[in-house]
Structures are given as C-alpha cells and as structure tokens.
C-alpha cells in the first residue's frame, strides 16, 4: 500500500502504472474467465440450466460438499486451536519437526494425499484392520473423503492462530489468573475473545479450501454420482459428458459461495484491526 | 504476617542464558512498601512471579499473611499483580477490566458497580469507565491496571516494573501517586524495578538483588549511605571506585597512601578497592585548607551542582561534586591546583571478602 501512497511524494506516472499493472493482471487472471463463464451460461439458456442442475445427483453433490466443508471447519477449529496453543505455549522435543509437518498438506499434491489414504486403509495397508474393526469402509466412501478433507485443510487454522497467539502473549491470561480466574475461565473469557477474529478467518479459509478440493476427494471417493460425488467432481463429470449448462451453472454457484465467503473474510480482517 | 520467603531457589532462562535464584529468604512487613531493585536478569522479576504463583520455585516456601501458599495455584493466592505492559483485557472496557476480579468473587452487580466507581475515582479515572484500553494513554492504562489489581482487596500488591513503559515525566508523577495510594490503603506492596531513583524515593525498604541473591536489605538511607557490598556500592548512586595493591608496607586508599603500621588486616600483595561518593569530597583553592593536594582536570555543569575531575598527587583520579555556590566562591577552574579532603571512605580488602569496611575522617587524619 505504501508504494502507491500519493502522500509519500511519489510521481503520478509511477503510481498509475503500478495500479494499472495490478488491475490488468487481475482482469486477465480472474475477470476474463468469469466473464466467459457468465456469457456461456447466458447463451445456453435457462431451460438447459434447470434441466441439468435440478436433479438428485447435483443436490447430493452440493450437499456432500457442504457436509465436508462443515466437518472440516468443525474439527480443524477444535484441533487447530488446541495444536496452536500447544505449539506456542509448550516446549517439547521434536517441536520443530511437528512445525515442519504442519505445512505438509500445503506442499503435497491433493492426488498424492488421496493415494496415501488408499494405501493406508486399502487392502494390505497398515490400517486395513480398522475397516473391519469399525464396521465402516474408509476408502471409496464418505468417511475416507472426510478424512482427506480434514488432512488438506488442516494447516489453515493452525497457521492463522500461531502468530496471533504469539502476538497476544500470556500477560492478559496471567493477569486474569491473579484476579482469581481458573484456567477454564481464562480460556473462555480471555484467550478466546482475543483470537476470535483470527479463528473466524481461519474457519473461512478452511471452508474455502474444502469447498474447492477436487483431487483428494476424487481419488479416495472415486466420484460415484449420487454417492461420493462432490460439487467439484460433478463439474468435472458434467464437462466430460458435455452437460455444459450443468457444469457452468454449478461452477457459478461454487464461485458465488467462495466470493461471499472471501468478501466476508475481508470484512473480518478489517474488524480485527480495531 | 506480611510476605515471607524461605530459601526460595529456582533456575530460569533469561535472555537465553540460564540464571538462578539462589536460596533467597526475606520478610516484607505487613503494610509496607518494598522494592526489589537490581539489574535485568538478576532474578527480581522471577522472585515476584513466584510470590504470585506465576512461576513455581524449585525449592523453598512462600508465606502470605502466615499461610503457606507455595503449592497454591495463582487464582487462589489473593494477590494483585501489575504488569509492565499493563496487560489490560483488550476486549473489555475500563469498567469491565476493573470489575473482572469482583465478578469472579461473586460480588453482587450493584456492589461491583459501587466498588469499581469508587476505585476509578480514587485513581483519577472518572469518566473513563466506558473507554477501551486502546483509547487510553500509558499512564491511564497503568492506573486502570492498578485499580483492577486492587479491586478484589488482595493480601499483597505485586508490581513488576510498573512504570517501565511510561515516559519519564509521567513516571515521576505515578510513583509519587503510588506512594500516596499505599499510605491511604496500607496494603503490603512489593515492586520490582531497575530504577534506583524510583526505589529510593518511595520505598520503606529496598532489597538489592544481584545474580539471584539478596545483596543487601535496608532502608533507602542505609542502602545509600552504608552499602554492604561492592555491588551495592557500585549499583546505587554514583561512586568513585579505585583499586590498588598493598606494596612495601603502604596501603593505597585512592588519593591517600597509609603506612601499614598501625593498620590491621593488610598484607603485602592484598588487592584493595576503595569507594567514596563524589559529594563527600571537600575542595578548596587554598592549599592549606585540607590535607591533600591535586589538580582540576575538567569541570562539567550539572545544574545545581558542578562536577570536577581531579587528579591527586599520587596520580589517582576521581570525580567530586560540589554545590554551584562553592564552585563560584572558590573560583575553581580547569587546571587549578586545589586542596581536598574525603569525608567518608570505605574499602574492601578482596583477600578477606566482599563486605565493605568503613573509614571515617578520624581514622585517616594524617
């Protein structure tokens, strides 16, 4: 921001060329594809759109996607907060190793993650026994998809909270304890309020990542229509089957959800500064 | 009653080096205001945090008003703690901050309201009840922190460098104000500081802490006028410190040189360190006024006083601080020869230990 601040005595030419570079880059990268998508939907017309979108498989796909998003947010909020607290407040052997592992989901290709889970729970895998033990199939099924979604979305909450917890420090908590607060009261009344905006931000990032996940859930779930097909997998299948209206329509819905989410997130970021 | 520490020890890390509090014992009388004064990393904050239960000692016992609290968690100790960086609850208003402890003690809302406003009035914070911490100045924040720490009527008020983050002028106001508050409320208070001026000015008693142990405990006057160890002499106030070695039956005492005969406890080869305060030196232009002679090397203006750097005839150099009017009356200038006398001198014979011995002018009249 400081670069384009006119108060810093910057020459207008530099300022406007910087701004237009950014705008053009974004327009080319984000604006054009979106416009093409809208235009294509318009050309295909609403009749095809409703025909290809309003059916059980599509509803199921969106329902499954939302379920995965919800569970990813739920579990990663609880365990992500816990892990962030441990990483910031406790010292233990191998802490830097854990710190490195936290970023693994960022670095690994989602497809690779999917294959890892298949190897783990599939025939001959280390955890094959769990399938019989729990009576649930953990590969080519929804439980497996939940697991991989948790895996790929895991870093967002932790990575959001660790720097925040470091910044907030422990003095307010210590002050609360000297005033007579038990650890439980300290957590709910001091720690949580101090990190709540960061938590919401982490939740929306987690949700957004789960919403857009494709490779891992496809590999683990096999993308069976009406069963293990998510919204993104539906878009992929619809394209293959030349159901263009359905593909574009579903894409537009996904984009709208993501847009609302990210916009809300920006608002949250502003609130956090207060 | 009051606060008692018995043989408190703890190893801790400060600035990435391992430090230790070594078997510290002391007693703070009920209703008194005591400073833990020492350089950073000396362990003074760690001692304070152990009293609050924010750190656990490796060994030793802590008593608050006669009760052994060593194994009691912080929230059950009934202490008030003020942090250097205020540690106000950022999400809460001034009122909510001060009311926090009272709510936890299950006080009725109407009583809480009364008590909070009473405290805010007393601390000069009227009208700020609905503000949030980020809307306050440093001095105001620290007063809110004080009000919060006092609200639940703690057995002891602990202050960790309370004015360290506040600029000098406000800091002087706040510490006077802490003293007044203490005199009104008579609450046993311990405060940690590295600022000797602060400690000397407002405390009933000072504990000088160095490398994890108590170097000296005493009233500000005792600490200043009769430092017990070389560390205290060096740390408190400005002090001339000169070293010398006993040779050929002569004892060097800064500008003085005594013959060994008649002086007990010295041997050839002993290392001697001599201490005297710049203001304990009398200076005159008349060579006959005082016994010793020297030359003024440099003068510097200190406001109401003047500082003179003097070199004695035996080559030892030291500083003297004299009132401005004497400086003018005696017409002292750089390069002038002067006579002088040291009113009070102390020394340590390093072979014998670190405790300081005192000499008065009668002892060394030649």
XYZ file of C-alpha atoms in Angstrom:
640
model
C 0.000 0.000 0.000
C 2.740 2.394 0.940
C 4.163 2.142 -2.570
C 1.176 3.843 -4.133
C 0.514 6.325 -1.373
C 0.499 9.782 -3.002
C 1.421 11.390 0.308
C 4.839 9.810 0.024
C 5.584 12.195 -2.800
C 5.519 9.525 -5.500
C 5.285 10.612 -9.125
C 1.766 10.088 -10.565
C 3.122 8.226 -13.602
C 4.668 5.541 -11.443
C 1.606 5.389 -9.247
C -0.864 4.863 -12.080
C 1.289 2.427 -13.991
C 1.622 0.320 -10.826
C -2.123 0.372 -10.253
C -2.970 -0.440 -13.886
C -0.487 -3.327 -13.935
C -2.206 -4.883 -10.950
C -5.679 -4.276 -12.365
C -4.783 -5.723 -15.780
C -3.167 -8.761 -14.215
C -6.254 -9.464 -12.103
C -8.608 -8.810 -15.028
C -6.764 -11.264 -17.224
C -6.426 -13.875 -14.481
C -9.839 -13.613 -12.799
C -12.132 -11.301 -14.736
C -11.903 -12.825 -18.223
C -12.600 -16.450 -17.224
C -15.517 -15.311 -15.098
C -16.981 -13.234 -17.936
C -16.638 -16.120 -20.381
C -18.389 -18.377 -17.922
C -21.291 -15.941 -17.495
C -21.566 -15.446 -21.239
C -21.639 -19.194 -21.900
C -24.419 -19.709 -19.353
C -26.377 -16.888 -20.955
C -26.030 -18.436 -24.400
C -27.118 -21.881 -23.259
C -30.279 -20.501 -21.691
C -32.204 -21.213 -18.508
C -34.085 -24.257 -19.834
C -30.941 -26.356 -20.170
C -29.618 -24.949 -16.970
C -32.595 -26.062 -14.875
C -32.750 -29.407 -16.679
C -29.128 -30.262 -15.946
C -28.912 -28.754 -12.476
C -32.197 -29.624 -10.794
C -31.715 -33.313 -10.180
C -30.863 -35.600 -7.300
C -27.207 -36.152 -8.199
C -26.447 -32.462 -8.270
C -28.217 -31.786 -4.983
C -26.403 -34.709 -3.449
C -23.070 -33.421 -4.738
C -23.607 -29.973 -3.253
C -24.925 -31.473 -0.019
C -21.820 -33.650 0.266
C -19.540 -30.696 -0.425
C -21.234 -28.634 2.266
C -21.019 -31.545 4.710
C -17.286 -31.871 4.052
C -16.842 -28.115 4.487
C -18.792 -28.112 7.729
C -16.877 -31.052 9.211
C -13.531 -29.616 8.115
C -14.367 -26.341 9.845
C -15.657 -28.083 12.968
C -12.746 -30.456 13.514
C -9.991 -28.131 12.421
C -11.323 -25.339 14.623
C -11.178 -27.550 17.701
C -7.937 -29.389 16.979
C -6.293 -26.496 15.170
C -6.829 -24.229 18.189
C -5.549 -26.923 20.509
C -2.487 -27.543 18.372
C -1.740 -23.832 18.012
C -1.925 -23.411 21.795
C 0.449 -26.329 22.296
C 2.858 -25.086 19.633
C 3.008 -21.585 21.109
C 2.847 -22.298 24.815
C 4.616 -25.620 25.321
C 8.158 -26.702 24.725
C 8.785 -30.302 23.836
C 11.220 -32.463 21.977
C 10.616 -32.562 18.240
C 8.630 -29.343 18.235
C 10.388 -28.095 15.108
C 9.648 -31.398 13.376
C 5.943 -31.006 14.166
C 6.159 -27.418 12.985
C 7.512 -28.616 9.647
C 4.893 -31.347 9.325
C 2.122 -28.788 9.803
C 2.846 -27.415 6.336
C 2.916 -30.801 4.631
C -0.683 -30.529 3.367
C 0.285 -27.261 1.670
C 3.140 -28.901 -0.178
C 1.631 -32.250 -1.121
C -0.452 -32.632 -4.238
C -4.018 -33.471 -3.286
C -3.959 -36.517 -5.565
C -0.919 -37.826 -3.707
C -2.736 -37.317 -0.422
C -5.637 -39.358 -1.780
C -3.341 -42.210 -2.806
C -1.655 -42.161 0.600
C -5.004 -42.682 2.274
C -5.885 -45.502 -0.102
C -2.560 -47.185 0.635
C -3.119 -46.713 4.350
C -6.700 -48.016 4.583
C -6.857 -50.152 1.471
C -6.070 -53.815 1.021
C -2.712 -54.627 2.642
C -2.440 -51.158 4.184
C -1.265 -50.573 7.763
C -4.728 -49.554 8.900
C -6.694 -52.073 6.827
C -7.887 -53.691 10.052
C -9.723 -50.521 11.017
C -12.302 -51.129 8.301
C -13.405 -54.399 9.909
C -12.962 -53.081 13.431
C -15.184 -50.019 12.968
C -17.547 -51.643 10.502
C -17.109 -48.650 8.192
C -15.392 -48.565 4.830
C -12.671 -45.941 4.954
C -11.799 -45.948 1.250
C -14.061 -45.256 -1.708
C -16.561 -43.926 0.806
C -17.645 -40.718 2.506
C -15.705 -41.334 5.767
C -12.482 -41.537 3.757
C -13.375 -38.316 1.959
C -13.956 -36.610 5.298
C -10.509 -37.731 6.429
C -8.672 -36.428 3.361
C -10.585 -33.166 3.530
C -9.519 -32.768 7.149
C -5.960 -33.505 6.066
C -5.752 -30.989 3.240
C -7.499 -28.225 5.216
C -5.587 -28.805 8.431
C -2.872 -26.112 8.236
C -5.167 -23.112 7.758
C -6.460 -22.735 11.301
C -3.132 -23.564 12.954
C -1.119 -21.269 10.722
C -3.575 -18.447 11.332
C -3.583 -18.838 15.099
C 0.104 -19.438 15.874
C 1.327 -15.909 15.065
C -1.799 -14.418 16.624
C -1.286 -16.283 19.910
C 2.360 -15.253 19.930
C 1.380 -11.631 19.437
C -1.302 -11.653 22.139
C 1.142 -13.198 24.631
C 0.290 -14.599 28.026
C 0.206 -11.488 30.192
C -3.552 -10.957 29.949
C -4.084 -14.581 30.930
C -1.685 -14.237 33.836
C -3.481 -11.071 34.937
C -6.792 -12.932 34.858
C -5.335 -15.724 36.987
C -4.091 -13.299 39.627
C -7.634 -11.907 39.746
C -8.972 -15.344 40.630
C -9.835 -16.909 37.261
C -9.494 -20.679 36.833
C -7.802 -21.963 33.647
C -11.243 -22.725 32.177
C -12.494 -19.166 32.810
C -9.219 -17.777 31.450
C -9.696 -19.695 28.200
C -13.306 -18.665 27.611
C -13.087 -15.085 28.777
C -9.554 -14.031 27.817
C -7.867 -16.364 25.320
C -10.856 -16.991 23.057
C -12.066 -13.381 22.746
C -8.518 -12.344 21.909
C -8.240 -14.748 18.992
C -11.845 -14.884 17.797
C -11.375 -12.811 14.636
C -8.355 -14.871 13.692
C -10.388 -18.007 14.335
C -13.177 -16.812 12.053
C -10.605 -16.013 9.411
C -9.085 -19.472 9.780
C -12.556 -21.009 9.586
C -13.360 -19.256 6.328
C -10.024 -20.269 4.800
C -10.681 -23.863 5.878
C -14.174 -23.724 4.412
C -12.919 -22.241 1.144
C -10.236 -24.900 0.790
C -12.706 -27.729 1.494
C -15.153 -26.201 -0.993
C -12.630 -26.216 -3.813
C -11.000 -29.593 -3.081
C -11.034 -31.933 -6.060
C -8.110 -34.336 -6.398
C -8.003 -35.901 -2.970
C -11.754 -36.482 -2.667
C -11.875 -37.856 -6.210
C -9.112 -40.375 -5.562
C -10.440 -41.521 -2.202
C -14.141 -41.351 -3.064
C -13.907 -42.450 -6.712
C -16.548 -39.853 -7.643
C -19.623 -42.085 -7.881
C -22.603 -39.947 -8.913
C -25.239 -39.715 -6.213
C -22.884 -41.275 -3.667
C -19.353 -39.932 -3.409
C -19.538 -37.169 -5.970
C -18.857 -33.655 -4.677
C -19.767 -30.395 -6.405
C -16.330 -30.004 -7.988
C -16.337 -33.615 -9.158
C -19.781 -33.023 -10.665
C -18.428 -30.077 -12.647
C -15.661 -32.301 -13.963
C -18.065 -35.116 -14.898
C -20.565 -32.719 -16.473
C -17.831 -31.380 -18.739
C -16.830 -34.898 -19.758
C -20.460 -35.767 -20.533
C -20.973 -32.494 -22.411
C -23.585 -31.259 -19.936
C -22.195 -27.765 -20.375
C -25.089 -25.897 -18.774
C -24.818 -28.025 -15.627
C -21.039 -27.621 -15.477
C -21.164 -23.856 -15.910
C -24.108 -23.434 -13.544
C -22.502 -25.494 -10.787
C -19.249 -23.608 -11.285
C -21.067 -20.330 -10.929
C -22.680 -21.465 -7.669
C -19.280 -22.536 -6.310
C -17.783 -19.218 -7.347
C -20.636 -17.324 -5.682
C -20.182 -19.215 -2.395
C -16.429 -18.644 -2.487
C -16.899 -14.990 -3.336
C -19.338 -14.347 -0.496
C -17.007 -16.168 1.873
C -13.887 -14.291 0.830
C -15.710 -10.987 0.884
C -16.928 -11.689 4.427
C -13.341 -12.595 5.292
C -12.084 -9.219 4.082
C -14.667 -7.550 6.288
C -13.433 -9.637 9.214
C -9.862 -8.627 8.567
C -10.899 -5.012 8.880
C -12.721 -5.701 12.132
C -9.623 -7.358 13.548
C -7.607 -4.181 13.314
C -9.886 -2.456 15.823
C 2.404 -11.562 58.836
C 3.124 -9.915 55.524
C 5.156 -11.845 52.977
C 7.844 -14.348 53.913
C 10.174 -16.234 51.574
C 12.250 -19.083 52.937
C 15.155 -20.460 50.909
C 13.475 -19.937 47.552
C 15.534 -21.354 44.682
C 14.817 -21.633 41.001
C 16.700 -21.985 37.762
C 15.335 -19.905 34.934
C 16.235 -18.706 31.474
C 16.694 -15.018 30.910
C 17.790 -13.708 27.525
C 18.727 -17.289 26.566
C 21.173 -17.779 29.408
C 20.453 -19.964 32.388
C 20.148 -17.955 35.586
C 19.195 -18.906 39.076
C 17.501 -17.593 42.148
C 19.697 -18.914 44.944
C 18.151 -19.701 48.313
C 16.530 -16.299 48.730
C 14.961 -15.561 52.103
C 13.352 -12.322 53.189
C 10.406 -10.872 55.026
C 8.186 -7.999 53.983
C 6.294 -6.456 56.887
C 2.554 -6.132 56.610
C 1.547 -2.748 55.226
C 4.995 -1.772 53.982
C 6.170 -0.818 50.511
C 9.279 -2.714 49.483
C 11.352 -2.608 46.293
C 13.258 -5.460 44.703
C 15.996 -3.481 42.996
C 18.537 -4.996 40.659
C 19.872 -5.139 37.118
C 17.971 -7.038 34.429
C 18.446 -10.788 34.635
C 19.155 -10.598 38.375
C 16.085 -12.698 39.161
C 13.966 -9.990 40.775
C 11.006 -10.452 38.436
C 11.206 -14.211 38.830
C 11.017 -13.800 42.613
C 7.938 -11.601 42.243
C 6.286 -14.047 39.850
C 6.935 -16.878 42.296
C 5.158 -14.929 45.041
C 2.176 -14.612 42.682
C 2.352 -18.291 41.720
C 3.007 -17.472 38.057
C 6.270 -19.429 38.395
C 6.945 -22.347 40.699
C 10.116 -22.419 42.821
C 12.353 -25.494 42.604
C 12.566 -25.469 46.395
C 11.691 -23.282 49.367
C 8.491 -21.989 50.937
C 6.393 -18.856 50.457
C 4.014 -17.496 53.104
C 1.334 -14.836 52.610
C -0.079 -13.483 55.867
C 1.147 -16.572 57.672
C -0.371 -19.074 55.229
C 1.963 -21.346 53.265
C 0.950 -20.723 49.637
C 3.871 -22.472 47.936
C 1.664 -25.100 46.346
C -1.441 -22.951 45.897
C -2.383 -22.002 42.298
C -2.264 -18.313 41.399
C -6.032 -17.833 41.347
C -6.311 -18.913 44.994
C -3.497 -16.782 46.394
C -5.370 -13.496 46.583
C -2.629 -11.314 45.140
C -2.874 -8.238 42.950
C -0.371 -8.083 40.108
C 0.531 -5.113 37.929
C 2.488 -5.849 34.753
C 4.966 -3.598 33.000
C 2.934 -3.619 29.791
C -0.363 -3.160 31.659
C -1.870 -6.464 30.421
C -5.324 -4.900 30.281
C -8.035 -7.054 28.746
C -8.201 -5.533 25.281
C -11.725 -6.723 24.543
C -13.153 -5.189 27.705
C -13.945 -1.624 28.736
C -12.213 0.034 31.675
C -15.233 -0.795 33.842
C -15.234 -4.461 32.781
C -11.498 -4.715 33.384
C -11.795 -3.477 36.953
C -14.970 -5.492 37.580
C -13.447 -8.763 36.310
C -11.965 -9.872 39.630
C -15.056 -8.850 41.556
C -17.346 -10.874 39.270
C -15.165 -13.918 39.842
C -15.549 -13.373 43.568
C -19.325 -13.483 43.089
C -19.986 -9.959 44.282
C -23.475 -8.569 43.639
C -23.693 -6.363 40.496
C -24.815 -3.297 42.447
C -21.876 -3.650 44.824
C -19.489 -4.207 41.919
C -20.685 -1.006 40.318
C -20.144 0.937 43.519
C -16.692 -0.532 44.159
C -15.467 -0.010 40.578
C -16.534 3.626 40.504
C -15.016 4.190 43.924
C -11.679 2.836 42.671
C -11.817 4.761 39.393
C -12.454 7.977 41.346
C -9.607 7.266 43.708
C -7.235 6.650 40.794
C -8.295 9.775 38.938
C -10.035 7.845 36.164
C -13.515 9.392 36.483
C -15.398 9.412 33.212
C -13.206 6.785 31.552
C -15.292 3.762 32.604
C -16.651 3.125 29.104
C -13.363 3.599 27.250
C -11.402 0.685 25.853
C -7.688 0.180 26.597
C -6.561 1.350 23.139
C -8.243 4.701 23.817
C -6.118 5.414 26.903
C -2.648 6.868 27.443
C 0.108 4.778 29.027
C -0.299 6.459 32.397
C -4.068 5.924 32.329
C -3.669 2.277 31.324
C -1.328 1.647 34.221
C -3.764 3.271 36.636
C -6.562 1.062 35.297
C -4.259 -1.925 35.815
C -3.693 -0.761 39.394
C -7.423 -0.320 40.008
C -8.033 -3.798 38.615
C -5.315 -5.306 40.818
C -6.693 -3.573 43.933
C -10.387 -4.284 43.311
C -10.590 -7.694 44.987
C -8.684 -6.447 48.054
C -5.586 -8.593 47.624
C -3.381 -9.612 50.547
C -0.387 -8.227 48.712
C 0.088 -5.964 45.711
C 2.885 -7.045 43.378
C 4.166 -4.633 40.739
C 6.584 -5.778 38.039
C 8.432 -2.727 36.652
C 5.097 -0.910 36.730
C 6.319 2.361 35.286
C 8.975 0.997 32.948
C 6.967 1.603 29.778
C 5.890 5.145 30.654
C 7.809 8.301 29.807
C 9.942 9.966 32.431
C 7.726 12.844 33.464
C 4.528 10.823 33.931
C 6.601 8.131 35.615
C 7.687 10.555 38.355
C 4.052 11.563 38.896
C 2.844 7.988 39.005
C 5.357 6.871 41.580
C 4.524 9.691 43.967
C 0.995 8.780 43.438
C 1.613 5.081 44.152
C 3.203 6.090 47.444
C 0.184 8.212 48.385
C -2.198 5.419 47.418
C -0.161 2.999 49.515
C -0.283 5.311 52.521
C -4.059 5.547 52.219
C -4.732 1.848 51.733
C -1.903 0.290 53.767
C -1.651 -2.675 51.502
C 1.542 -4.719 51.638
C 3.273 -3.935 48.333
C 6.333 -5.317 46.616
C 7.582 -3.741 43.468
C 10.312 -4.711 41.099
C 12.411 -2.047 39.461
C 15.823 -1.476 37.959
C 15.436 2.265 38.557
C 17.216 3.109 41.818
C 15.786 6.609 41.930
C 12.291 5.140 41.933
C 13.180 2.685 44.701
C 14.992 5.240 46.851
C 12.200 7.756 46.558
C 9.101 5.810 47.509
C 10.048 2.638 49.366
C 10.156 1.847 53.054
C 12.720 -0.810 52.406
C 14.879 -1.911 49.488
C 16.171 -5.375 48.714
C 19.085 -5.138 46.310
C 19.052 -8.273 44.145
C 22.053 -9.418 42.150
C 22.699 -12.741 40.423
C 19.797 -14.394 42.171
C 20.558 -13.442 45.753
C 19.851 -10.553 48.113
C 22.961 -8.371 48.271
C 21.577 -6.068 50.915
C 18.270 -5.274 52.579
C 17.644 -2.000 54.300
C 16.017 1.413 54.279
C 16.905 3.697 51.356
C 19.253 5.652 53.657
C 21.044 2.512 54.814
C 21.465 1.238 51.285
C 22.719 4.560 50.017
C 24.923 5.605 52.913
C 26.206 2.238 54.004
C 26.393 -0.108 51.047
C 27.275 -3.540 52.372
C 28.942 -4.963 49.293
C 30.936 -3.758 46.348
C 27.987 -4.496 44.074
C 25.631 -2.251 46.042
C 28.262 0.498 46.250
C 28.651 0.321 42.501
C 24.966 -0.030 41.670
C 23.394 2.652 43.881
C 24.175 6.286 43.185
C 27.430 7.480 41.665
C 30.574 6.305 43.362
C 34.310 6.710 42.886
C 35.814 3.237 42.798
C 39.617 2.980 42.818
C 41.779 -0.131 43.013
C 45.246 -0.583 44.396
C 47.665 -3.183 45.660
C 49.319 -3.133 49.102
C 53.052 -2.791 48.435
C 56.143 -2.082 50.503
C 54.092 -1.639 53.678
C 51.952 1.073 52.087
C 48.152 0.879 51.806
C 46.806 2.899 48.862
C 43.376 4.384 49.581
C 42.665 6.338 46.425
C 44.468 9.639 46.818
C 45.676 8.615 50.297
C 48.586 6.374 50.995
C 48.820 4.981 54.533
C 51.712 3.289 56.183
C 50.878 -0.282 57.006
C 51.989 0.004 60.622
C 49.000 0.581 62.778
C 46.542 -0.660 60.097
C 45.191 -4.084 60.880
C 44.343 -6.756 58.412
C 46.561 -5.760 55.491
C 49.384 -7.775 53.943
C 51.691 -7.007 51.080
C 50.026 -8.116 47.836
C 46.444 -7.568 49.040
C 44.146 -6.101 46.433
C 42.238 -3.132 47.787
C 39.188 -1.434 46.354
C 38.217 1.987 47.657
C 34.814 3.681 47.455
C 33.764 7.259 48.088
C 30.875 9.369 46.857
C 31.617 12.451 44.738
C 29.629 14.642 47.121
C 31.697 13.515 50.136
C 34.729 15.450 48.921
C 35.537 18.926 50.180
C 37.532 21.127 47.825
C 39.319 24.456 48.374
C 41.633 26.715 46.344
C 43.686 27.348 49.458
C 46.402 24.650 49.616
C 46.342 24.769 53.407
C 42.613 24.201 53.952
C 42.732 20.419 53.502
C 45.467 17.837 53.813
C 45.669 16.550 50.232
C 46.530 18.347 47.019
C 45.600 17.788 43.406
C 44.734 19.399 40.074
C 41.355 20.012 38.445
C 41.435 18.257 35.066
C 37.951 19.113 33.902
C 34.730 20.692 35.110
C 31.184 19.882 33.998
C 27.935 21.664 34.683
C 25.235 19.570 36.403
C 22.624 22.222 37.166
C 22.644 22.988 40.891
C 25.978 21.199 41.220
C 29.307 21.172 39.477
C 31.337 18.073 38.742
C 35.140 18.273 38.988
C 37.507 15.623 37.673
C 40.506 15.755 39.970
C 43.934 14.133 39.824
C 45.690 13.708 43.169
C 49.426 13.998 43.577
C 49.833 10.247 43.707
C 48.192 10.041 40.280
C 44.753 8.677 41.284
C 41.815 10.264 39.509
C 38.253 10.694 40.747
C 35.200 12.913 40.486
C 33.956 15.398 43.042
C 30.528 17.026 43.030
C 30.274 20.362 44.780
C 27.468 22.904 45.026
C 27.475 25.630 42.417
C 27.970 28.410 45.012
C 31.165 26.854 46.396
C 32.456 26.451 42.885
C 31.990 30.181 42.329
C 33.113 31.248 45.789
C 36.363 29.284 45.479
C 36.810 30.370 41.848
C 37.635 26.861 40.735
C 38.620 26.256 37.118
C 40.235 23.627 34.967
C 43.980 23.469 35.586
C 43.792 24.930 39.073
C 45.615 23.329 41.972
C 43.337 22.607 44.904
C 43.442 21.040 48.332
C 40.798 18.481 49.240
C 39.621 16.009 51.817
C 37.398 12.967 51.629
C 34.802 12.948 54.375
C 33.888 9.318 54.236
C 35.691 6.442 52.611
C 35.096 2.722 52.528
C 37.143 -0.139 51.211
C 37.166 -3.825 50.514
C 40.199 -5.983 51.009
C 39.481 -8.565 48.307
C 41.595 -11.176 50.092
C 39.219 -11.021 53.030
C 35.875 -10.977 51.221
C 33.299 -8.746 49.659
C 31.909 -6.964 52.720
C 32.693 -3.266 52.769
C 34.647 -1.698 55.675
C 34.223 1.929 56.528
C 36.802 4.559 57.423
C 35.761 7.934 58.795
C 37.839 11.058 58.606
C 39.088 10.478 62.180
C 40.618 7.156 61.124
C 42.801 8.608 58.474
C 43.826 12.002 59.715
C 47.430 12.443 58.969
